[in-house]
Amino acid sequence: MHDELARFEAYLRTRGLRMTRPRETILRTFLETEGHLSADALLRETRKVDPRIGQATVFRTIHLIAEAGLAREACNDEGARTYEHLAGHPHHDHLRCSQCGRIIEFCDPEIEQRQAAIFAQFGFEPQGHMMELTGVCPECRRAMVARRSRQ
Amino acid sequence: MHDELARFEAYLRTRGLRMTRPRETILRTFLETEGHLSADALLRETRKVDPRIGQATVFRTIHLIAEAGLAREACNDEGARTYEHLAGHPHHDHLRCSQCGRIIEFCDPEIEQRQAAIFAQFGFEPQGHMMELTGVCPECRRAMVARRSRQ
DNA sequence: CAATAATTTGATAATGATTCTCATTATACG
DNA sequence: CGTATAATGAGAATCATTATCAAATTATTG
Ligand SMILES: [Mn+2]
Ligand SMILES: [Mn+2]
Ligand SMILES: [Zn+2]
Ligand SMILES: [Zn+2]
């Protein structure tokens, strides 16, 4: 946590920007929340600490946090963009149920390795990737089967 | 092309919907265009054929086309959602240059295989996936190196 | 074919997320 | 302090997408 605050401040300095009270409140709140968070959800959480923080500031700050390498976009399927922080949170990808929205996080070393190979094959300098598998989770499958047999 | 029109009509029938003039014009135009297309771009193309087609109809129809399994969302990074048709277009994923926006299409059998294994591992019924690698393409890397050494 | 029911269309308004504008406030630094 | 610079928050603006609804199309039936 301290580590992240320091890293954020360092990043801001390299860009001639300042670590301010609202920025610190937003970052602390963000780091305390696990899971995927939209800007709006982050605004609500942040306002529990300081109710006069503005929406625009949250949008501006979450961008800065991502640029500083402390967060990344999680999913962007529809509706609001969501972010997840990277503190004590190793890299992973997402498996999502299209029926109930449940998200499972996983990491597959073989896939990661192949991805690196593809960057190399096309001469790209790697920056990142996003992979999301979509399907129907076991619970929802059961519910679907039950519904079908009832009819 | 004929094949796709027939498949679309069949899909519409299963839902009690009708194959109409605007829907056919939109689908034909979509199939004639290679690459990734936003609803707005598709509207512009379609209006070259029939200028009085409405924007709402294009949004509605591209949804139906995707539901019918004739198209999928391509990328949705920012700005407008884009679609690509699946006719004579085998499955692939995307490698995108963050500097110039260039997109390379590729398919890696090993990754596809591991993805199937992950669906199985968590008991999910697979529906699809989206994977996008982001990096800097060779041209843009050269340009960046050149700029740096000039300073 | 006429009559009727159902679906589709396009213009327009509404929505929701994000970004912009700008007057006011906070911060850094000599 | 005093001055310069950056940041803030309220509200307006923007952009993609969806909803609304009266008019037009299409299918179905007698
Ligand atoms: Mn996650
Ligand atoms: Mn493609
Ligand atoms: Zn589920
Ligand atoms: Zn490039």
Short mmCIF file of C-alpha atoms (C1' of nucleotides) and ligand atoms in Angstrom, two decimals:
data_model
loop_
_atom_site.label_atom_id
_atom_site.label_comp_id
_atom_site.label_asym_id
_atom_site.label_seq_id
_atom_site.Cartn_x
_atom_site.Cartn_y
_atom_site.Cartn_z
CA MET A 1 0.00 0.00 0.00
CA HIS A 2 2.72 2.45 1.07
CA ASP A 3 4.73 1.07 -1.76
CA GLU A 4 1.98 1.84 -4.24
CA LEU A 5 1.43 5.34 -2.92
CA ALA A 6 5.13 6.01 -3.31
CA ARG A 7 5.18 4.59 -6.82
CA PHE A 8 2.21 6.72 -7.79
CA GLU A 9 3.78 9.84 -6.42
CA ALA A 10 7.02 9.05 -8.24
CA TYR A 11 5.12 8.60 -11.49
CA LEU A 12 3.32 11.88 -11.01
CA ARG A 13 6.60 13.68 -10.41
CA THR A 14 8.09 12.40 -13.65
CA ARG A 15 5.18 14.08 -15.42
CA GLY A 16 5.33 17.31 -13.46
CA LEU A 17 2.11 16.48 -11.64
CA ARG A 18 1.28 16.68 -7.95
CA MET A 19 0.18 14.18 -5.36
CA THR A 20 -2.94 15.77 -3.91
CA ARG A 21 -5.46 14.91 -1.26
CA PRO A 22 -8.20 13.74 -3.70
CA ARG A 23 -5.73 11.65 -5.68
CA GLU A 24 -4.47 9.95 -2.57
CA THR A 25 -7.99 9.26 -1.29
CA ILE A 26 -8.99 7.77 -4.63
CA LEU A 27 -5.91 5.57 -4.87
CA ARG A 28 -6.24 4.32 -1.28
CA THR A 29 -9.88 3.45 -1.83
CA PHE A 30 -9.07 1.72 -5.09
CA LEU A 31 -6.32 -0.37 -3.50
CA GLU A 32 -8.59 -1.40 -0.64
CA THR A 33 -11.16 -2.83 -3.02
CA GLU A 34 -10.64 -6.26 -4.52
CA GLY A 35 -12.21 -7.21 -7.80
CA HIS A 36 -13.29 -5.23 -10.83
CA LEU A 37 -14.37 -1.67 -10.26
CA SER A 38 -16.03 0.87 -12.53
CA ALA A 39 -15.24 4.55 -12.24
CA ASP A 40 -18.71 5.13 -10.91
CA ALA A 41 -18.38 2.43 -8.24
CA LEU A 42 -15.03 3.91 -7.27
CA LEU A 43 -16.65 7.33 -6.99
CA ARG A 44 -19.28 5.97 -4.60
CA GLU A 45 -16.66 4.26 -2.44
CA THR A 46 -14.44 7.31 -2.42
CA ARG A 47 -17.28 9.58 -1.38
CA LYS A 48 -17.75 7.51 1.77
CA VAL A 49 -14.36 8.88 2.79
CA ASP A 50 -14.69 12.36 1.31
CA PRO A 51 -18.13 13.24 -0.02
CA ARG A 52 -17.13 16.27 -2.02
CA ILE A 53 -14.86 14.47 -4.45
CA GLY A 54 -16.02 15.02 -8.00
CA GLN A 55 -16.75 12.49 -10.68
CA ALA A 56 -14.36 14.05 -13.19
CA THR A 57 -11.52 13.72 -10.72
CA VAL A 58 -12.15 10.01 -10.35
CA PHE A 59 -12.06 9.50 -14.10
CA ARG A 60 -8.89 11.56 -14.38
CA THR A 61 -7.22 9.77 -11.49
CA ILE A 62 -8.03 6.22 -12.54
CA HIS A 63 -6.40 7.02 -15.88
CA LEU A 64 -3.29 8.22 -14.11
CA ILE A 65 -3.25 5.13 -11.91
CA ALA A 66 -3.40 2.89 -14.97
CA GLU A 67 -0.69 4.91 -16.73
CA ALA A 68 1.47 4.54 -13.65
CA GLY A 69 1.21 0.77 -14.04
CA LEU A 70 -0.77 0.26 -10.84
CA ALA A 71 -3.98 -0.86 -12.53
CA ARG A 72 -5.26 -2.24 -15.78
CA GLU A 73 -8.59 -2.41 -17.53
CA ALA A 74 -10.36 -5.59 -16.49
CA CYS A 75 -13.25 -6.07 -18.88
CA ASN A 76 -15.06 -3.80 -21.19
CA ASP A 77 -17.86 -5.95 -22.49
CA GLU A 78 -20.65 -3.47 -22.20
CA GLY A 79 -21.69 -0.74 -19.88
CA ALA A 80 -18.94 0.86 -17.85
CA ARG A 81 -15.25 0.13 -18.21
CA THR A 82 -13.81 -1.61 -15.15
CA TYR A 83 -10.36 -1.60 -13.61
CA GLU A 84 -8.47 -3.86 -11.25
CA HIS A 85 -5.38 -2.96 -9.24
CA LEU A 86 -2.17 -4.92 -9.62
CA ALA A 87 -0.92 -4.77 -6.04
CA GLY A 88 -0.29 -8.31 -4.77
CA HIS A 89 -2.38 -9.50 -7.67
CA PRO A 90 -0.45 -11.59 -10.16
CA HIS A 91 -1.31 -11.46 -13.84
CA HIS A 92 -4.38 -13.42 -14.87
CA ASP A 93 -7.09 -13.65 -17.50
CA HIS A 94 -10.84 -14.03 -17.20
CA LEU A 95 -13.46 -16.70 -17.76
CA ARG A 96 -16.94 -15.21 -17.69
CA CYS A 97 -20.40 -16.77 -17.52
CA SER A 98 -22.67 -15.13 -20.08
CA GLN A 99 -25.75 -15.99 -18.02
CA CYS A 100 -24.95 -14.85 -14.49
CA GLY A 101 -21.87 -12.71 -15.07
CA ARG A 102 -19.69 -14.71 -12.69
CA ILE A 103 -15.99 -14.25 -13.39
CA ILE A 104 -13.23 -16.77 -12.74
CA GLU A 105 -9.63 -15.64 -12.83
CA PHE A 106 -6.99 -17.99 -14.17
CA CYS A 107 -3.50 -17.97 -15.59
CA ASP A 108 -2.18 -20.47 -18.09
CA PRO A 109 1.61 -20.46 -18.49
CA GLU A 110 1.46 -22.21 -21.85
CA ILE A 111 -0.79 -19.54 -23.29
CA GLU A 112 1.40 -16.79 -21.90
CA GLN A 113 4.39 -18.44 -23.53
CA ARG A 114 2.67 -18.75 -26.92
CA GLN A 115 1.64 -15.11 -26.72
CA ALA A 116 5.25 -14.11 -26.25
CA ALA A 117 6.15 -16.24 -29.26
CA ILE A 118 3.55 -14.44 -31.39
CA PHE A 119 4.84 -11.01 -30.42
CA ALA A 120 8.30 -12.21 -31.46
CA GLN A 121 7.11 -13.76 -34.70
CA PHE A 122 5.65 -10.46 -35.93
CA GLY A 123 8.44 -8.30 -34.52
CA PHE A 124 6.21 -6.54 -32.02
CA GLU A 125 7.43 -5.14 -28.74
CA PRO A 126 4.98 -6.64 -26.20
CA GLN A 127 2.93 -4.26 -24.09
CA GLY A 128 0.14 -6.46 -22.81
CA HIS A 129 -2.82 -8.55 -23.72
CA MET A 130 -6.40 -9.12 -22.79
CA MET A 131 -8.10 -12.46 -23.06
CA GLU A 132 -11.60 -13.26 -21.99
CA LEU A 133 -13.27 -16.64 -22.37
CA THR A 134 -17.05 -16.63 -22.43
CA GLY A 135 -19.29 -19.60 -21.68
CA VAL A 136 -21.93 -20.95 -19.34
CA CYS A 137 -20.93 -21.87 -15.80
CA PRO A 138 -21.89 -25.20 -14.18
CA GLU A 139 -24.70 -23.66 -12.07
CA CYS A 140 -26.27 -21.92 -15.04
CA ARG A 141 -25.95 -25.06 -17.16
CA ARG A 142 -27.83 -27.01 -14.53
CA ALA A 143 -30.50 -24.32 -14.33
CA MET A 144 -30.88 -24.37 -18.11
CA VAL A 145 -31.21 -28.14 -18.22
CA ALA A 146 -33.77 -28.08 -15.39
CA ARG A 147 -35.85 -25.44 -17.13
CA ARG A 148 -35.80 -27.33 -20.40
CA SER A 149 -36.94 -30.63 -18.86
CA ARG A 150 -39.75 -28.88 -16.97
CA GLN A 151 -41.34 -27.71 -20.19
CA MET B 1 -23.13 -15.03 -49.97
CA HIS B 2 -26.32 -16.80 -51.04
CA ASP B 3 -25.56 -19.26 -48.32
CA GLU B 4 -25.37 -16.52 -45.70
CA LEU B 5 -28.54 -14.83 -46.87
CA ALA B 6 -30.33 -18.15 -46.57
CA ARG B 7 -28.90 -18.80 -43.12
CA PHE B 8 -29.95 -15.35 -41.96
CA GLU B 9 -33.46 -15.82 -43.26
CA ALA B 10 -33.66 -19.21 -41.58
CA TYR B 11 -32.52 -17.69 -38.29
CA LEU B 12 -35.09 -14.92 -38.56
CA ARG B 13 -37.83 -17.44 -39.19
CA THR B 14 -36.96 -19.39 -36.05
CA ARG B 15 -37.57 -16.17 -34.14
CA GLY B 16 -40.77 -15.24 -35.94
CA LEU B 17 -39.04 -12.36 -37.71
CA ARG B 18 -39.10 -11.37 -41.36
CA MET B 19 -36.47 -10.98 -44.03
CA THR B 20 -37.03 -7.47 -45.32
CA ARG B 21 -35.48 -5.22 -47.92
CA PRO B 22 -33.43 -3.12 -45.45
CA ARG B 23 -32.17 -6.19 -43.62
CA GLU B 24 -31.06 -7.79 -46.85
CA THR B 25 -29.32 -4.62 -48.04
CA ILE B 26 -27.50 -4.27 -44.74
CA LEU B 27 -26.37 -7.90 -44.68
CA ARG B 28 -25.18 -7.83 -48.32
CA THR B 29 -23.20 -4.67 -47.68
CA PHE B 30 -21.71 -6.11 -44.52
CA LEU B 31 -20.64 -9.31 -46.28
CA GLU B 32 -19.03 -7.36 -49.11
CA THR B 33 -16.80 -5.46 -46.72
CA GLU B 34 -13.66 -7.11 -45.39
CA GLY B 35 -12.16 -6.04 -42.10
CA HIS B 36 -13.59 -4.52 -38.96
CA LEU B 37 -16.66 -2.37 -39.34
CA SER B 38 -18.49 -0.11 -36.90
CA ALA B 39 -22.24 0.31 -37.07
CA ASP B 40 -21.73 3.84 -38.28
CA ALA B 41 -19.37 2.80 -41.07
CA LEU B 42 -21.84 0.13 -42.08
CA LEU B 43 -24.60 2.74 -42.17
CA ARG B 44 -22.54 4.92 -44.52
CA GLU B 45 -21.81 1.98 -46.84
CA THR B 46 -25.41 0.83 -46.81
CA ARG B 47 -26.69 4.28 -47.67
CA LYS B 48 -24.67 4.21 -50.88
CA VAL B 49 -27.06 1.46 -51.94
CA ASP B 50 -30.23 2.81 -50.32
CA PRO B 51 -29.94 6.30 -48.85
CA ARG B 52 -33.08 6.21 -46.79
CA ILE B 53 -32.00 3.39 -44.48
CA GLY B 54 -32.06 4.53 -40.87
CA GLN B 55 -29.35 4.30 -38.28
CA ALA B 56 -31.52 2.43 -35.78
CA THR B 57 -32.16 -0.28 -38.35
CA VAL B 58 -28.45 -0.82 -38.85
CA PHE B 59 -27.89 -1.21 -35.11
CA ARG B 60 -30.82 -3.59 -34.86
CA THR B 61 -29.74 -5.61 -37.86
CA ILE B 62 -26.09 -6.00 -36.95
CA HIS B 63 -27.25 -7.42 -33.62
CA LEU B 64 -29.43 -9.93 -35.43
CA ILE B 65 -26.57 -10.85 -37.77
CA ALA B 66 -24.32 -11.53 -34.80
CA GLU B 67 -27.02 -13.53 -33.04
CA ALA B 68 -27.45 -15.58 -36.19
CA GLY B 69 -23.78 -16.52 -35.95
CA LEU B 70 -22.76 -14.67 -39.11
CA ALA B 71 -20.64 -12.04 -37.35
CA ARG B 72 -18.83 -11.40 -34.13
CA GLU B 73 -17.56 -8.38 -32.30
CA ALA B 74 -14.02 -7.66 -33.41
CA CYS B 75 -12.55 -5.19 -30.96
CA ASN B 76 -14.08 -2.80 -28.53
CA ASP B 77 -11.13 -0.93 -27.20
CA GLU B 78 -12.59 2.52 -27.26
CA GLY B 79 -14.98 4.43 -29.41
CA ALA B 80 -17.41 2.44 -31.49
CA ARG B 81 -17.86 -1.31 -31.28
CA THR B 82 -16.74 -3.09 -34.46
CA TYR B 83 -17.89 -6.28 -36.11
CA GLU B 84 -16.41 -8.69 -38.63
CA HIS B 85 -18.29 -11.23 -40.68
CA LEU B 86 -17.43 -14.91 -40.49
CA ALA B 87 -18.09 -15.90 -44.11
CA GLY B 88 -14.99 -17.57 -45.56
CA HIS B 89 -13.10 -16.07 -42.68
CA PRO B 90 -11.66 -18.67 -40.33
CA HIS B 91 -11.42 -17.96 -36.62
CA HIS B 92 -8.55 -15.74 -35.57
CA ASP B 93 -7.37 -13.37 -32.87
CA HIS B 94 -5.80 -9.93 -33.08
CA LEU B 95 -2.41 -8.35 -32.57
CA ARG B 96 -2.68 -4.57 -32.47
CA CYS B 97 -0.08 -1.81 -32.60
CA SER B 98 -0.80 0.75 -29.90
CA GLN B 99 0.97 3.47 -31.90
CA CYS B 100 -0.49 3.24 -35.40
CA GLY B 101 -3.51 1.00 -34.81
CA ARG B 102 -2.42 -1.61 -37.34
CA ILE B 103 -4.04 -4.98 -36.74
CA ILE B 104 -2.59 -8.38 -37.58
CA GLU B 105 -4.83 -11.41 -37.56
CA PHE B 106 -3.42 -14.72 -36.40
CA CYS B 107 -4.54 -18.06 -35.08
CA ASP B 108 -2.53 -20.25 -32.73
CA PRO B 109 -3.77 -23.85 -32.45
CA GLU B 110 -1.96 -24.42 -29.17
CA ILE B 111 -3.71 -21.49 -27.55
CA GLU B 112 -7.07 -22.60 -28.88
CA GLN B 113 -6.43 -26.02 -27.41
CA ARG B 114 -5.49 -24.66 -23.99
CA GLN B 115 -8.59 -22.46 -24.00
CA ALA B 116 -10.73 -25.55 -24.54
CA ALA B 117 -8.92 -27.22 -21.64
CA ILE B 118 -9.71 -24.27 -19.37
CA PHE B 119 -13.40 -24.33 -20.23
CA ALA B 120 -13.37 -28.03 -19.36
CA GLN B 121 -11.42 -27.53 -16.15
CA PHE B 122 -14.02 -25.14 -14.74
CA GLY B 123 -17.01 -27.02 -16.15
CA PHE B 124 -18.02 -24.21 -18.49
CA GLU B 125 -19.82 -24.77 -21.75
CA PRO B 126 -17.69 -22.82 -24.26
CA GLN B 127 -19.33 -20.03 -26.21
CA GLY B 128 -16.37 -18.06 -27.49
CA HIS B 129 -13.40 -15.99 -26.56
CA MET B 130 -11.71 -12.76 -27.40
CA MET B 131 -7.98 -12.26 -27.23
CA GLU B 132 -6.12 -9.16 -28.23
CA LEU B 133 -2.37 -8.71 -27.95
CA THR B 134 -1.14 -5.13 -27.78
CA GLY B 135 2.36 -3.96 -28.58
CA VAL B 136 4.44 -1.81 -30.91
CA CYS B 137 4.85 -2.91 -34.51
CA PRO B 138 8.25 -3.03 -36.25
CA GLU B 139 7.66 0.20 -38.20
CA CYS B 140 6.65 2.14 -35.13
CA ARG B 141 9.57 0.71 -33.16
CA ARG B 142 11.95 1.97 -35.82
CA ALA B 143 10.27 5.37 -35.81
CA MET B 144 10.60 5.56 -32.04
CA VAL B 145 14.26 4.62 -32.11
CA ALA B 146 14.95 7.17 -34.86
CA ARG B 147 13.22 9.94 -32.93
CA ARG B 148 15.12 9.11 -29.76
CA SER B 149 18.56 9.19 -31.45
CA ARG B 150 17.77 12.49 -33.16
CA GLN B 151 17.33 14.22 -29.84
"C1'" DC C 1 -58.62 -9.52 -53.48
"C1'" DA C 2 -59.87 -7.17 -49.15
"C1'" DA C 3 -59.44 -7.00 -44.39
"C1'" DT C 4 -56.88 -7.58 -40.55
"C1'" DA C 5 -53.08 -8.63 -37.58
"C1'" DA C 6 -48.27 -8.50 -36.78
"C1'" DT C 7 -43.84 -6.77 -37.61
"C1'" DT C 8 -40.60 -3.28 -39.24
"C1'" DT C 9 -39.05 1.14 -40.22
"C1'" DG C 10 -36.91 5.71 -39.66
"C1'" DA C 11 -37.07 10.15 -37.28
"C1'" DT C 12 -36.38 11.66 -33.10
"C1'" DA C 13 -35.75 11.71 -28.23
"C1'" DA C 14 -33.54 9.56 -24.37
"C1'" DT C 15 -29.82 7.36 -22.07
"C1'" DG C 16 -25.36 6.38 -20.00
"C1'" DA C 17 -20.50 6.65 -19.88
"C1'" DT C 18 -16.90 9.57 -20.53
"C1'" DT C 19 -14.66 13.91 -21.58
"C1'" DC C 20 -14.41 18.91 -21.77
"C1'" DT C 21 -14.78 23.76 -19.94
"C1'" DC C 22 -13.92 27.05 -16.81
"C1'" DA C 23 -14.08 29.70 -12.65
"C1'" DT C 24 -12.33 28.71 -8.12
"C1'" DT C 25 -9.10 26.48 -5.03
"C1'" DA C 26 -4.94 24.15 -3.71
"C1'" DT C 27 0.00 23.46 -4.01
"C1'" DA C 28 4.96 24.34 -4.78
"C1'" DC C 29 8.67 27.19 -4.30
"C1'" DG C 30 11.56 31.23 -3.94
"C1'" DC D 1 3.93 36.01 2.03
"C1'" DG D 2 3.55 36.16 -3.35
"C1'" DT D 3 3.52 34.40 -7.62
"C1'" DA D 4 3.12 30.64 -10.93
"C1'" DT D 5 1.30 26.40 -11.95
"C1'" DA D 6 -1.64 22.60 -11.51
"C1'" DA D 7 -5.94 20.49 -9.74
"C1'" DT D 8 -10.62 20.52 -8.56
"C1'" DG D 9 -15.68 20.07 -9.01
"C1'" DA D 10 -19.99 21.52 -11.17
"C1'" DG D 11 -22.05 21.38 -15.05
"C1'" DA D 12 -22.19 21.26 -20.10
"C1'" DA D 13 -20.91 18.71 -24.14
"C1'" DT D 14 -20.00 14.55 -26.73
"C1'" DC D 15 -20.46 10.05 -28.53
"C1'" DA D 16 -22.30 5.50 -29.14
"C1'" DT D 17 -26.19 3.10 -28.41
"C1'" DT D 18 -31.18 2.24 -27.21
"C1'" DA D 19 -35.94 3.42 -26.67
"C1'" DT D 20 -40.29 5.47 -28.42
"C1'" DC D 21 -43.84 5.83 -31.59
"C1'" DA D 22 -46.57 6.88 -35.64
"C1'" DA D 23 -46.41 5.45 -40.33
"C1'" DA D 24 -45.27 1.91 -43.64
"C1'" DT D 25 -44.54 -3.05 -44.87
"C1'" DT D 26 -45.48 -7.63 -44.74
"C1'" DA D 27 -47.95 -11.81 -43.76
"C1'" DT D 28 -52.31 -14.15 -42.97
"C1'" DT D 29 -56.99 -14.99 -43.29
"C1'" DG D 30 -61.73 -14.91 -44.99
MN MN E 1 -9.46 -9.88 -12.56
MN MN E 2 -10.35 -9.70 -37.57
ZN ZN E 3 -23.44 -18.53 -14.59
ZN ZN E 4 2.50 0.59 -35.46
#
